[in-house]
């Protein structure tokens, strides 16, 4: 089955062609970073407009890279939510219209299930069941995953997502937007032990997260050391990053141990973080747990992961209907 995947939940217009739910024939991601950069965050109205401009050229590019025409597509999978409603609607309406015109099935899927399924686009995917640590700009959650389309939520952030905290700290340090990659890079030159930021475990036996406290702690530190902040930036970034990663790794490994599961998948935009990739692997190895992390191009938002999960819905006979609508808040 050849599936056209479409993703427009936030600030990336993406289209991909995926064969049998695992083989990427083409994956195109048009980022809007330049549009939102000067505002220090995503401006929803601008995001919708940019998606409208980009959707047709991005789909065309994906088809031409896959050396296919629309008539060769068997089904369409599109992100239904969570995300920005105006942004989601562009991809969703496009997918509906396209499927209707081509008389092929289509399915709207949850963006987070897309991230979880991103590990199946790699050559050595995990067996079920496994724990998914999903860390992105909008979500931070732990799931017990028993099939491609069956996940149990074990815990999630009660306030900010980890990626959001990375972005806000980068903004406080005047490092631009989005900040995750920048913090990752400058942390390499810093000492993660010199400035000790708080680790918020909440209930240590539970799996919920909270990242608003650390944001405030970093802000307070910056305010109290205003005069000589420049040379401390790498240490602040490294100290902040280590505090966030300590909690993420601790809880993911605890979740695996509680479920008697020796596999963890690390997914979402923050899974691109070099220190997180290394730390989760080494912490988990000590407990006999194997870690699965997608390649960098599959960590951030993309449409291949949407096609990958859509394949399993379609195979199970689950399709969407023209009356279906997008949703903004998470339902997983
Ligand atoms: O999954 P994603 O592309 O979009 C959402 O679904 O939210 O995640 C975007 C988030 C942003 O907050 C970005 O700063 C963060 O992922 N990110 C990183 C890194 N690369 C992207 N965070 C930490 N380290 C990175 N290398
Ligand atoms: Zn995402």
PDB file of N, CA and C in Angstrom, residues 210-305:
ATOM      1  N   UNK A 210       6.710  18.158  35.423  1.00  0.00           N
ATOM      2  CA  UNK A 210       6.430  19.591  35.526  1.00  0.00           C
ATOM      3  C   UNK A 210       7.717  20.325  35.172  1.00  0.00           C
ATOM      4  N   UNK A 211       7.651  21.227  34.211  1.00  0.00           N
ATOM      5  CA  UNK A 211       8.861  21.937  33.798  1.00  0.00           C
ATOM      6  C   UNK A 211       8.746  23.450  33.982  1.00  0.00           C
ATOM      7  N   UNK A 212       7.680  23.900  34.675  1.00  0.00           N
ATOM      8  CA  UNK A 212       7.562  25.351  34.817  1.00  0.00           C
ATOM      9  C   UNK A 212       8.504  25.856  35.913  1.00  0.00           C
ATOM     10  N   UNK A 213       8.771  25.034  36.940  1.00  0.00           N
ATOM     11  CA  UNK A 213       9.644  25.444  38.045  1.00  0.00           C
ATOM     12  C   UNK A 213      11.066  25.699  37.583  1.00  0.00           C
ATOM     13  N   UNK A 214      11.564  24.842  36.733  1.00  0.00           N
ATOM     14  CA  UNK A 214      12.963  25.000  36.295  1.00  0.00           C
ATOM     15  C   UNK A 214      13.123  26.254  35.429  1.00  0.00           C
ATOM     16  N   UNK A 215      12.080  26.555  34.677  1.00  0.00           N
ATOM     17  CA  UNK A 215      12.097  27.769  33.853  1.00  0.00           C
ATOM     18  C   UNK A 215      12.243  29.000  34.756  1.00  0.00           C
ATOM     19  N   UNK A 216      11.456  29.000  35.839  1.00  0.00           N
ATOM     20  CA  UNK A 216      11.505  30.116  36.782  1.00  0.00           C
ATOM     21  C   UNK A 216      12.876  30.166  37.451  1.00  0.00           C
ATOM     22  N   UNK A 217      13.435  28.984  37.798  1.00  0.00           N
ATOM     23  CA  UNK A 217      14.741  28.945  38.463  1.00  0.00           C
ATOM     24  C   UNK A 217      15.822  29.523  37.548  1.00  0.00           C
ATOM     25  N   UNK A 218      15.759  29.191  36.262  1.00  0.00           N
ATOM     26  CA  UNK A 218      16.756  29.717  35.321  1.00  0.00           C
ATOM     27  C   UNK A 218      16.585  31.236  35.198  1.00  0.00           C
ATOM     28  N   UNK A 219      15.332  31.673  35.123  1.00  0.00           N
ATOM     29  CA  UNK A 219      15.063  33.101  34.997  1.00  0.00           C
ATOM     30  C   UNK A 219      15.605  33.868  36.214  1.00  0.00           C
ATOM     31  N   UNK A 220      15.372  33.287  37.393  1.00  0.00           N
ATOM     32  CA  UNK A 220      15.844  33.925  38.627  1.00  0.00           C
ATOM     33  C   UNK A 220      17.374  34.001  38.628  1.00  0.00           C
ATOM     34  N   UNK A 221      18.017  32.929  38.191  1.00  0.00           N
ATOM     35  CA  UNK A 221      19.480  32.907  38.157  1.00  0.00           C
ATOM     36  C   UNK A 221      19.994  34.008  37.218  1.00  0.00           C
ATOM     37  N   UNK A 222      19.353  34.127  36.057  1.00  0.00           N
ATOM     38  CA  UNK A 222      19.783  35.140  35.071  1.00  0.00           C
ATOM     39  C   UNK A 222      19.609  36.544  35.660  1.00  0.00           C
ATOM     40  N   UNK A 223      18.477  36.777  36.322  1.00  0.00           N
ATOM     41  CA  UNK A 223      18.213  38.103  36.932  1.00  0.00           C
ATOM     42  C   UNK A 223      19.244  38.428  38.009  1.00  0.00           C
ATOM     43  N   UNK A 224      19.627  37.413  38.797  1.00  0.00           N
ATOM     44  CA  UNK A 224      20.569  37.632  39.894  1.00  0.00           C
ATOM     45  C   UNK A 224      22.016  37.744  39.456  1.00  0.00           C
ATOM     46  N   UNK A 225      22.295  37.387  38.196  1.00  0.00           N
ATOM     47  CA  UNK A 225      23.689  37.427  37.728  1.00  0.00           C
ATOM     48  C   UNK A 225      23.804  38.242  36.440  1.00  0.00           C
ATOM     49  N   UNK A 226      22.924  39.254  36.340  1.00  0.00           N
ATOM     50  CA  UNK A 226      22.817  40.059  35.109  1.00  0.00           C
ATOM     51  C   UNK A 226      24.155  40.596  34.597  1.00  0.00           C
ATOM     52  N   UNK A 227      25.009  41.059  35.527  1.00  0.00           N
ATOM     53  CA  UNK A 227      26.215  41.782  35.133  1.00  0.00           C
ATOM     54  C   UNK A 227      27.249  40.916  34.420  1.00  0.00           C
ATOM     55  N   UNK A 228      27.334  39.656  34.788  1.00  0.00           N
ATOM     56  CA  UNK A 228      28.337  38.811  34.111  1.00  0.00           C
ATOM     57  C   UNK A 228      27.693  37.516  33.620  1.00  0.00           C
ATOM     58  N   UNK A 229      26.622  37.712  32.830  1.00  0.00           N
ATOM     59  CA  UNK A 229      25.863  36.551  32.368  1.00  0.00           C
ATOM     60  C   UNK A 229      26.504  35.920  31.121  1.00  0.00           C
ATOM     61  N   UNK A 230      27.101  36.755  30.263  1.00  0.00           N
ATOM     62  CA  UNK A 230      27.607  36.280  28.963  1.00  0.00           C
ATOM     63  C   UNK A 230      28.492  35.036  29.076  1.00  0.00           C
ATOM     64  N   UNK A 231      29.507  35.119  29.960  1.00  0.00           N
ATOM     65  CA  UNK A 231      30.433  33.983  30.044  1.00  0.00           C
ATOM     66  C   UNK A 231      29.851  32.783  30.791  1.00  0.00           C
ATOM     67  N   UNK A 232      28.662  32.969  31.378  1.00  0.00           N
ATOM     68  CA  UNK A 232      28.055  31.841  32.094  1.00  0.00           C
ATOM     69  C   UNK A 232      27.052  31.071  31.227  1.00  0.00           C
ATOM     70  N   UNK A 233      26.782  31.589  30.022  1.00  0.00           N
ATOM     71  CA  UNK A 233      25.719  30.991  29.196  1.00  0.00           C
ATOM     72  C   UNK A 233      25.891  29.476  28.985  1.00  0.00           C
ATOM     73  N   UNK A 234      27.089  29.004  28.622  1.00  0.00           N
ATOM     74  CA  UNK A 234      27.218  27.544  28.429  1.00  0.00           C
ATOM     75  C   UNK A 234      26.913  26.743  29.708  1.00  0.00           C
ATOM     76  N   UNK A 235      27.325  27.266  30.864  1.00  0.00           N
ATOM     77  CA  UNK A 235      27.058  26.541  32.126  1.00  0.00           C
ATOM     78  C   UNK A 235      25.570  26.580  32.482  1.00  0.00           C
ATOM     79  N   UNK A 236      24.913  27.705  32.207  1.00  0.00           N
ATOM     80  CA  UNK A 236      23.468  27.795  32.486  1.00  0.00           C
ATOM     81  C   UNK A 236      22.732  26.789  31.587  1.00  0.00           C
ATOM     82  N   UNK A 237      23.080  26.802  30.300  1.00  0.00           N
ATOM     83  CA  UNK A 237      22.420  25.893  29.348  1.00  0.00           C
ATOM     84  C   UNK A 237      22.655  24.433  29.752  1.00  0.00           C
ATOM     85  N   UNK A 238      23.901  24.101  30.078  1.00  0.00           N
ATOM     86  CA  UNK A 238      24.223  22.708  30.425  1.00  0.00           C
ATOM     87  C   UNK A 238      23.548  22.301  31.733  1.00  0.00           C
ATOM     88  N   UNK A 239      23.522  23.217  32.709  1.00  0.00           N
ATOM     89  CA  UNK A 239      22.896  22.913  34.008  1.00  0.00           C
ATOM     90  C   UNK A 239      21.395  22.701  33.847  1.00  0.00           C
ATOM     91  N   UNK A 240      20.772  23.565  33.050  1.00  0.00           N
ATOM     92  CA  UNK A 240      19.328  23.445  32.778  1.00  0.00           C
ATOM     93  C   UNK A 240      19.041  22.125  32.046  1.00  0.00           C
ATOM     94  N   UNK A 241      19.799  21.883  30.995  1.00  0.00           N
ATOM     95  CA  UNK A 241      19.557  20.686  30.175  1.00  0.00           C
ATOM     96  C   UNK A 241      19.688  19.413  31.017  1.00  0.00           C
ATOM     97  N   UNK A 242      20.739  19.361  31.842  1.00  0.00           N
ATOM     98  CA  UNK A 242      20.964  18.151  32.641  1.00  0.00           C
ATOM     99  C   UNK A 242      19.826  17.931  33.633  1.00  0.00           C
ATOM    100  N   UNK A 243      19.301  19.024  34.195  1.00  0.00           N
ATOM    101  CA  UNK A 243      18.207  18.899  35.172  1.00  0.00           C
ATOM    102  C   UNK A 243      16.966  18.313  34.487  1.00  0.00           C
ATOM    103  N   UNK A 244      16.661  18.793  33.280  1.00  0.00           N
ATOM    104  CA  UNK A 244      15.494  18.284  32.547  1.00  0.00           C
ATOM    105  C   UNK A 244      15.708  16.813  32.163  1.00  0.00           C
ATOM    106  N   UNK A 245      16.911  16.522  31.669  1.00  0.00           N
ATOM    107  CA  UNK A 245      17.174  15.163  31.171  1.00  0.00           C
ATOM    108  C   UNK A 245      17.208  14.132  32.299  1.00  0.00           C
ATOM    109  N   UNK A 246      17.696  14.546  33.481  1.00  0.00           N
ATOM    110  CA  UNK A 246      17.706  13.632  34.634  1.00  0.00           C
ATOM    111  C   UNK A 246      16.294  13.113  34.909  1.00  0.00           C
ATOM    112  N   UNK A 247      15.328  14.042  34.913  1.00  0.00           N
ATOM    113  CA  UNK A 247      13.939  13.666  35.235  1.00  0.00           C
ATOM    114  C   UNK A 247      13.349  12.797  34.120  1.00  0.00           C
ATOM    115  N   UNK A 248      13.570  13.200  32.864  1.00  0.00           N
ATOM    116  CA  UNK A 248      13.019  12.437  31.730  1.00  0.00           C
ATOM    117  C   UNK A 248      13.530  10.995  31.744  1.00  0.00           C
ATOM    118  N   UNK A 249      14.849  10.842  31.920  1.00  0.00           N
ATOM    119  CA  UNK A 249      15.446   9.497  31.864  1.00  0.00           C
ATOM    120  C   UNK A 249      14.998   8.664  33.058  1.00  0.00           C
ATOM    121  N   UNK A 250      14.986   9.278  34.243  1.00  0.00           N
ATOM    122  CA  UNK A 250      14.580   8.553  35.455  1.00  0.00           C
ATOM    123  C   UNK A 250      13.173   7.975  35.282  1.00  0.00           C
ATOM    124  N   UNK A 251      12.254   8.817  34.819  1.00  0.00           N
ATOM    125  CA  UNK A 251      10.844   8.374  34.735  1.00  0.00           C
ATOM    126  C   UNK A 251      10.631   7.348  33.619  1.00  0.00           C
ATOM    127  N   UNK A 252      11.313   7.524  32.508  1.00  0.00           N
ATOM    128  CA  UNK A 252      11.137   6.561  31.406  1.00  0.00           C
ATOM    129  C   UNK A 252      11.642   5.184  31.832  1.00  0.00           C
ATOM    130  N   UNK A 253      12.775   5.166  32.509  1.00  0.00           N
ATOM    131  CA  UNK A 253      13.348   3.881  32.931  1.00  0.00           C
ATOM    132  C   UNK A 253      12.474   3.245  34.020  1.00  0.00           C
ATOM    133  N   UNK A 254      11.966   4.074  34.925  1.00  0.00           N
ATOM    134  CA  UNK A 254      11.059   3.553  35.966  1.00  0.00           C
ATOM    135  C   UNK A 254       9.794   2.966  35.340  1.00  0.00           C
ATOM    136  N   UNK A 255       9.288   3.632  34.314  1.00  0.00           N
ATOM    137  CA  UNK A 255       8.078   3.140  33.639  1.00  0.00           C
ATOM    138  C   UNK A 255       8.355   1.778  33.019  1.00  0.00           C
ATOM    139  N   UNK A 256       9.525   1.639  32.396  1.00  0.00           N
ATOM    140  CA  UNK A 256       9.877   0.357  31.770  1.00  0.00           C
ATOM    141  C   UNK A 256       9.969  -0.729  32.837  1.00  0.00           C
ATOM    142  N   UNK A 257      10.594  -0.383  33.962  1.00  0.00           N
ATOM    143  CA  UNK A 257      10.755  -1.378  35.015  1.00  0.00           C
ATOM    144  C   UNK A 257       9.395  -1.760  35.618  1.00  0.00           C
ATOM    145  N   UNK A 258       8.547  -0.766  35.799  1.00  0.00           N
ATOM    146  CA  UNK A 258       7.217  -1.058  36.362  1.00  0.00           C
ATOM    147  C   UNK A 258       6.415  -1.996  35.448  1.00  0.00           C
ATOM    148  N   UNK A 259       6.563  -1.804  34.145  1.00  0.00           N
ATOM    149  CA  UNK A 259       5.802  -2.634  33.188  1.00  0.00           C
ATOM    150  C   UNK A 259       6.548  -3.920  32.838  1.00  0.00           C
ATOM    151  N   UNK A 260       7.737  -4.101  33.416  1.00  0.00           N
ATOM    152  CA  UNK A 260       8.525  -5.294  33.104  1.00  0.00           C
ATOM    153  C   UNK A 260       8.877  -5.356  31.624  1.00  0.00           C
ATOM    154  N   UNK A 261       9.251  -4.198  31.096  1.00  0.00           N
ATOM    155  CA  UNK A 261       9.434  -4.033  29.657  1.00  0.00           C
ATOM    156  C   UNK A 261      10.888  -3.616  29.420  1.00  0.00           C
ATOM    157  N   UNK A 262      11.605  -4.277  28.526  1.00  0.00           N
ATOM    158  CA  UNK A 262      13.020  -3.911  28.368  1.00  0.00           C
ATOM    159  C   UNK A 262      13.297  -3.123  27.078  1.00  0.00           C
ATOM    160  N   UNK A 263      12.296  -2.345  26.649  1.00  0.00           N
ATOM    161  CA  UNK A 263      12.474  -1.512  25.446  1.00  0.00           C
ATOM    162  C   UNK A 263      11.863  -0.128  25.664  1.00  0.00           C
ATOM    163  N   UNK A 264      12.631   0.891  25.327  1.00  0.00           N
ATOM    164  CA  UNK A 264      12.113   2.274  25.393  1.00  0.00           C
ATOM    165  C   UNK A 264      12.336   2.922  24.026  1.00  0.00           C
ATOM    166  N   UNK A 265      11.290   3.591  23.513  1.00  0.00           N
ATOM    167  CA  UNK A 265      11.452   4.388  22.292  1.00  0.00           C
ATOM    168  C   UNK A 265      11.459   5.856  22.709  1.00  0.00           C
ATOM    169  N   UNK A 266      12.461   6.584  22.248  1.00  0.00           N
ATOM    170  CA  UNK A 266      12.550   8.019  22.536  1.00  0.00           C
ATOM    171  C   UNK A 266      12.130   8.753  21.270  1.00  0.00           C
ATOM    172  N   UNK A 267      11.025   9.512  21.337  1.00  0.00           N
ATOM    173  CA  UNK A 267      10.491  10.148  20.125  1.00  0.00           C
ATOM    174  C   UNK A 267      10.081  11.603  20.376  1.00  0.00           C
ATOM    175  N   UNK A 268       9.866  12.351  19.296  1.00  0.00           N
ATOM    176  CA  UNK A 268       9.469  13.760  19.387  1.00  0.00           C
ATOM    177  C   UNK A 268      10.659  14.665  19.106  1.00  0.00           C
ATOM    178  N   UNK A 269      10.389  15.940  18.906  1.00  0.00           N
ATOM    179  CA  UNK A 269      11.429  16.900  18.533  1.00  0.00           C
ATOM    180  C   UNK A 269      12.637  16.905  19.459  1.00  0.00           C
ATOM    181  N   UNK A 270      12.394  16.770  20.770  1.00  0.00           N
ATOM    182  CA  UNK A 270      13.504  16.835  21.745  1.00  0.00           C
ATOM    183  C   UNK A 270      14.358  15.557  21.700  1.00  0.00           C
ATOM    184  N   UNK A 271      13.840  14.510  21.058  1.00  0.00           N
ATOM    185  CA  UNK A 271      14.638  13.283  20.889  1.00  0.00           C
ATOM    186  C   UNK A 271      15.863  13.551  20.011  1.00  0.00           C
ATOM    187  N   UNK A 272      15.893  14.724  19.363  1.00  0.00           N
ATOM    188  CA  UNK A 272      17.071  15.110  18.578  1.00  0.00           C
ATOM    189  C   UNK A 272      18.209  15.546  19.488  1.00  0.00           C
ATOM    190  N   UNK A 273      17.922  15.771  20.756  1.00  0.00           N
ATOM    191  CA  UNK A 273      18.946  16.287  21.680  1.00  0.00           C
ATOM    192  C   UNK A 273      20.077  15.277  21.863  1.00  0.00           C
ATOM    193  N   UNK A 274      21.301  15.714  21.565  1.00  0.00           N
ATOM    194  CA  UNK A 274      22.424  14.765  21.552  1.00  0.00           C
ATOM    195  C   UNK A 274      22.709  14.197  22.945  1.00  0.00           C
ATOM    196  N   UNK A 275      22.596  15.048  23.968  1.00  0.00           N
ATOM    197  CA  UNK A 275      22.878  14.577  25.328  1.00  0.00           C
ATOM    198  C   UNK A 275      21.774  13.614  25.802  1.00  0.00           C
ATOM    199  N   UNK A 276      20.522  13.890  25.429  1.00  0.00           N
ATOM    200  CA  UNK A 276      19.420  12.999  25.818  1.00  0.00           C
ATOM    201  C   UNK A 276      19.581  11.631  25.151  1.00  0.00           C
ATOM    202  N   UNK A 277      19.963  11.616  23.891  1.00  0.00           N
ATOM    203  CA  UNK A 277      20.149  10.348  23.165  1.00  0.00           C
ATOM    204  C   UNK A 277      21.210   9.499  23.858  1.00  0.00           C
ATOM    205  N   UNK A 278      22.303  10.198  24.245  1.00  0.00           N
ATOM    206  CA  UNK A 278      23.430   9.484  24.855  1.00  0.00           C
ATOM    207  C   UNK A 278      23.083   9.046  26.293  1.00  0.00           C
ATOM    208  N   UNK A 279      22.472   9.949  27.055  1.00  0.00           N
ATOM    209  CA  UNK A 279      22.188   9.664  28.470  1.00  0.00           C
ATOM    210  C   UNK A 279      21.142   8.556  28.628  1.00  0.00           C
ATOM    211  N   UNK A 280      20.053   8.634  27.835  1.00  0.00           N
ATOM    212  CA  UNK A 280      19.016   7.612  27.979  1.00  0.00           C
ATOM    213  C   UNK A 280      19.587   6.239  27.610  1.00  0.00           C
ATOM    214  N   UNK A 281      20.406   6.212  26.552  1.00  0.00           N
ATOM    215  CA  UNK A 281      21.015   4.937  26.151  1.00  0.00           C
ATOM    216  C   UNK A 281      21.882   4.381  27.269  1.00  0.00           C
ATOM    217  N   UNK A 282      22.733   5.246  27.870  1.00  0.00           N
ATOM    218  CA  UNK A 282      23.652   4.696  28.865  1.00  0.00           C
ATOM    219  C   UNK A 282      22.942   4.384  30.181  1.00  0.00           C
ATOM    220  N   UNK A 283      21.993   5.227  30.614  1.00  0.00           N
ATOM    221  CA  UNK A 283      21.250   4.930  31.857  1.00  0.00           C
ATOM    222  C   UNK A 283      20.446   3.641  31.691  1.00  0.00           C
ATOM    223  N   UNK A 284      19.817   3.484  30.517  1.00  0.00           N
ATOM    224  CA  UNK A 284      18.964   2.311  30.278  1.00  0.00           C
ATOM    225  C   UNK A 284      19.806   1.032  30.180  1.00  0.00           C
ATOM    226  N   UNK A 285      20.968   1.159  29.552  1.00  0.00           N
ATOM    227  CA  UNK A 285      21.833  -0.026  29.384  1.00  0.00           C
ATOM    228  C   UNK A 285      22.159  -0.634  30.742  1.00  0.00           C
ATOM    229  N   UNK A 286      22.394   0.235  31.733  1.00  0.00           N
ATOM    230  CA  UNK A 286      22.727  -0.259  33.087  1.00  0.00           C
ATOM    231  C   UNK A 286      21.593  -1.085  33.680  1.00  0.00           C
ATOM    232  N   UNK A 287      20.381  -0.880  33.198  1.00  0.00           N
ATOM    233  CA  UNK A 287      19.227  -1.639  33.716  1.00  0.00           C
ATOM    234  C   UNK A 287      18.817  -2.739  32.737  1.00  0.00           C
ATOM    235  N   UNK A 288      19.620  -2.956  31.723  1.00  0.00           N
ATOM    236  CA  UNK A 288      19.313  -4.010  30.751  1.00  0.00           C
ATOM    237  C   UNK A 288      18.191  -3.635  29.788  1.00  0.00           C
ATOM    238  N   UNK A 289      17.998  -2.327  29.603  1.00  0.00           N
ATOM    239  CA  UNK A 289      16.917  -1.856  28.711  1.00  0.00           C
ATOM    240  C   UNK A 289      17.521  -1.341  27.403  1.00  0.00           C
ATOM    241  N   UNK A 290      16.885  -1.695  26.292  1.00  0.00           N
ATOM    242  CA  UNK A 290      17.346  -1.289  24.966  1.00  0.00           C
ATOM    243  C   UNK A 290      16.587  -0.029  24.529  1.00  0.00           C
ATOM    244  N   UNK A 291      17.293   0.937  23.979  1.00  0.00           N
ATOM    245  CA  UNK A 291      16.647   2.205  23.594  1.00  0.00           C
ATOM    246  C   UNK A 291      16.604   2.346  22.065  1.00  0.00           C
ATOM    247  N   UNK A 292      15.454   2.758  21.557  1.00  0.00           N
ATOM    248  CA  UNK A 292      15.237   2.939  20.116  1.00  0.00           C
ATOM    249  C   UNK A 292      14.981   4.418  19.854  1.00  0.00           C
ATOM    250  N   UNK A 293      15.787   5.009  19.015  1.00  0.00           N
ATOM    251  CA  UNK A 293      15.627   6.447  18.726  1.00  0.00           C
ATOM    252  C   UNK A 293      15.659   6.650  17.215  1.00  0.00           C
ATOM    253  N   UNK A 294      14.666   7.357  16.657  1.00  0.00           N
ATOM    254  CA  UNK A 294      14.708   7.581  15.204  1.00  0.00           C
ATOM    255  C   UNK A 294      15.860   8.505  14.797  1.00  0.00           C
ATOM    256  N   UNK A 295      16.227   8.441  13.523  1.00  0.00           N
ATOM    257  CA  UNK A 295      17.230   9.374  12.986  1.00  0.00           C
ATOM    258  C   UNK A 295      16.721  10.799  13.171  1.00  0.00           C
ATOM    259  N   UNK A 296      17.660  11.743  13.118  1.00  0.00           N
ATOM    260  CA  UNK A 296      17.294  13.141  13.397  1.00  0.00           C
ATOM    261  C   UNK A 296      16.144  13.653  12.520  1.00  0.00           C
ATOM    262  N   UNK A 297      16.136  13.275  11.236  1.00  0.00           N
ATOM    263  CA  UNK A 297      15.092  13.818  10.335  1.00  0.00           C
ATOM    264  C   UNK A 297      13.697  13.281  10.676  1.00  0.00           C
ATOM    265  N   UNK A 298      13.632  12.234  11.523  1.00  0.00           N
ATOM    266  CA  UNK A 298      12.326  11.696  11.907  1.00  0.00           C
ATOM    267  C   UNK A 298      11.924  12.098  13.326  1.00  0.00           C
ATOM    268  N   UNK A 299      12.781  12.880  14.014  1.00  0.00           N
ATOM    269  CA  UNK A 299      12.442  13.318  15.384  1.00  0.00           C
ATOM    270  C   UNK A 299      11.479  14.502  15.328  1.00  0.00           C
ATOM    271  N   UNK A 300      11.832  15.515  14.574  1.00  0.00           N
ATOM    272  CA  UNK A 300      10.962  16.685  14.438  1.00  0.00           C
ATOM    273  C   UNK A 300       9.733  16.322  13.608  1.00  0.00           C
ATOM    274  N   UNK A 301       8.811  17.264  13.490  1.00  0.00           N
ATOM    275  CA  UNK A 301       7.571  16.983  12.762  1.00  0.00           C
ATOM    276  C   UNK A 301       7.849  16.626  11.303  1.00  0.00           C
ATOM    277  N   UNK A 302       7.189  15.588  10.844  1.00  0.00           N
ATOM    278  CA  UNK A 302       7.344  15.126   9.461  1.00  0.00           C
ATOM    279  C   UNK A 302       6.092  14.348   9.076  1.00  0.00           C
ATOM    280  N   UNK A 303       5.915  14.090   7.800  1.00  0.00           N
ATOM    281  CA  UNK A 303       4.695  13.409   7.366  1.00  0.00           C
ATOM    282  C   UNK A 303       4.894  11.913   7.190  1.00  0.00           C
ATOM    283  N   UNK A 304       6.151  11.459   7.190  1.00  0.00           N
ATOM    284  CA  UNK A 304       6.394  10.017   7.043  1.00  0.00           C
ATOM    285  C   UNK A 304       5.810   9.281   8.256  1.00  0.00           C
ATOM    286  N   UNK A 305       5.983   9.865   9.441  1.00  0.00           N
ATOM    287  CA  UNK A 305       5.455   9.214  10.655  1.00  0.00           C
ATOM    288  C   UNK A 305       3.916   9.185  10.630  1.00  0.00           C
TER     289      UNK A 305
END
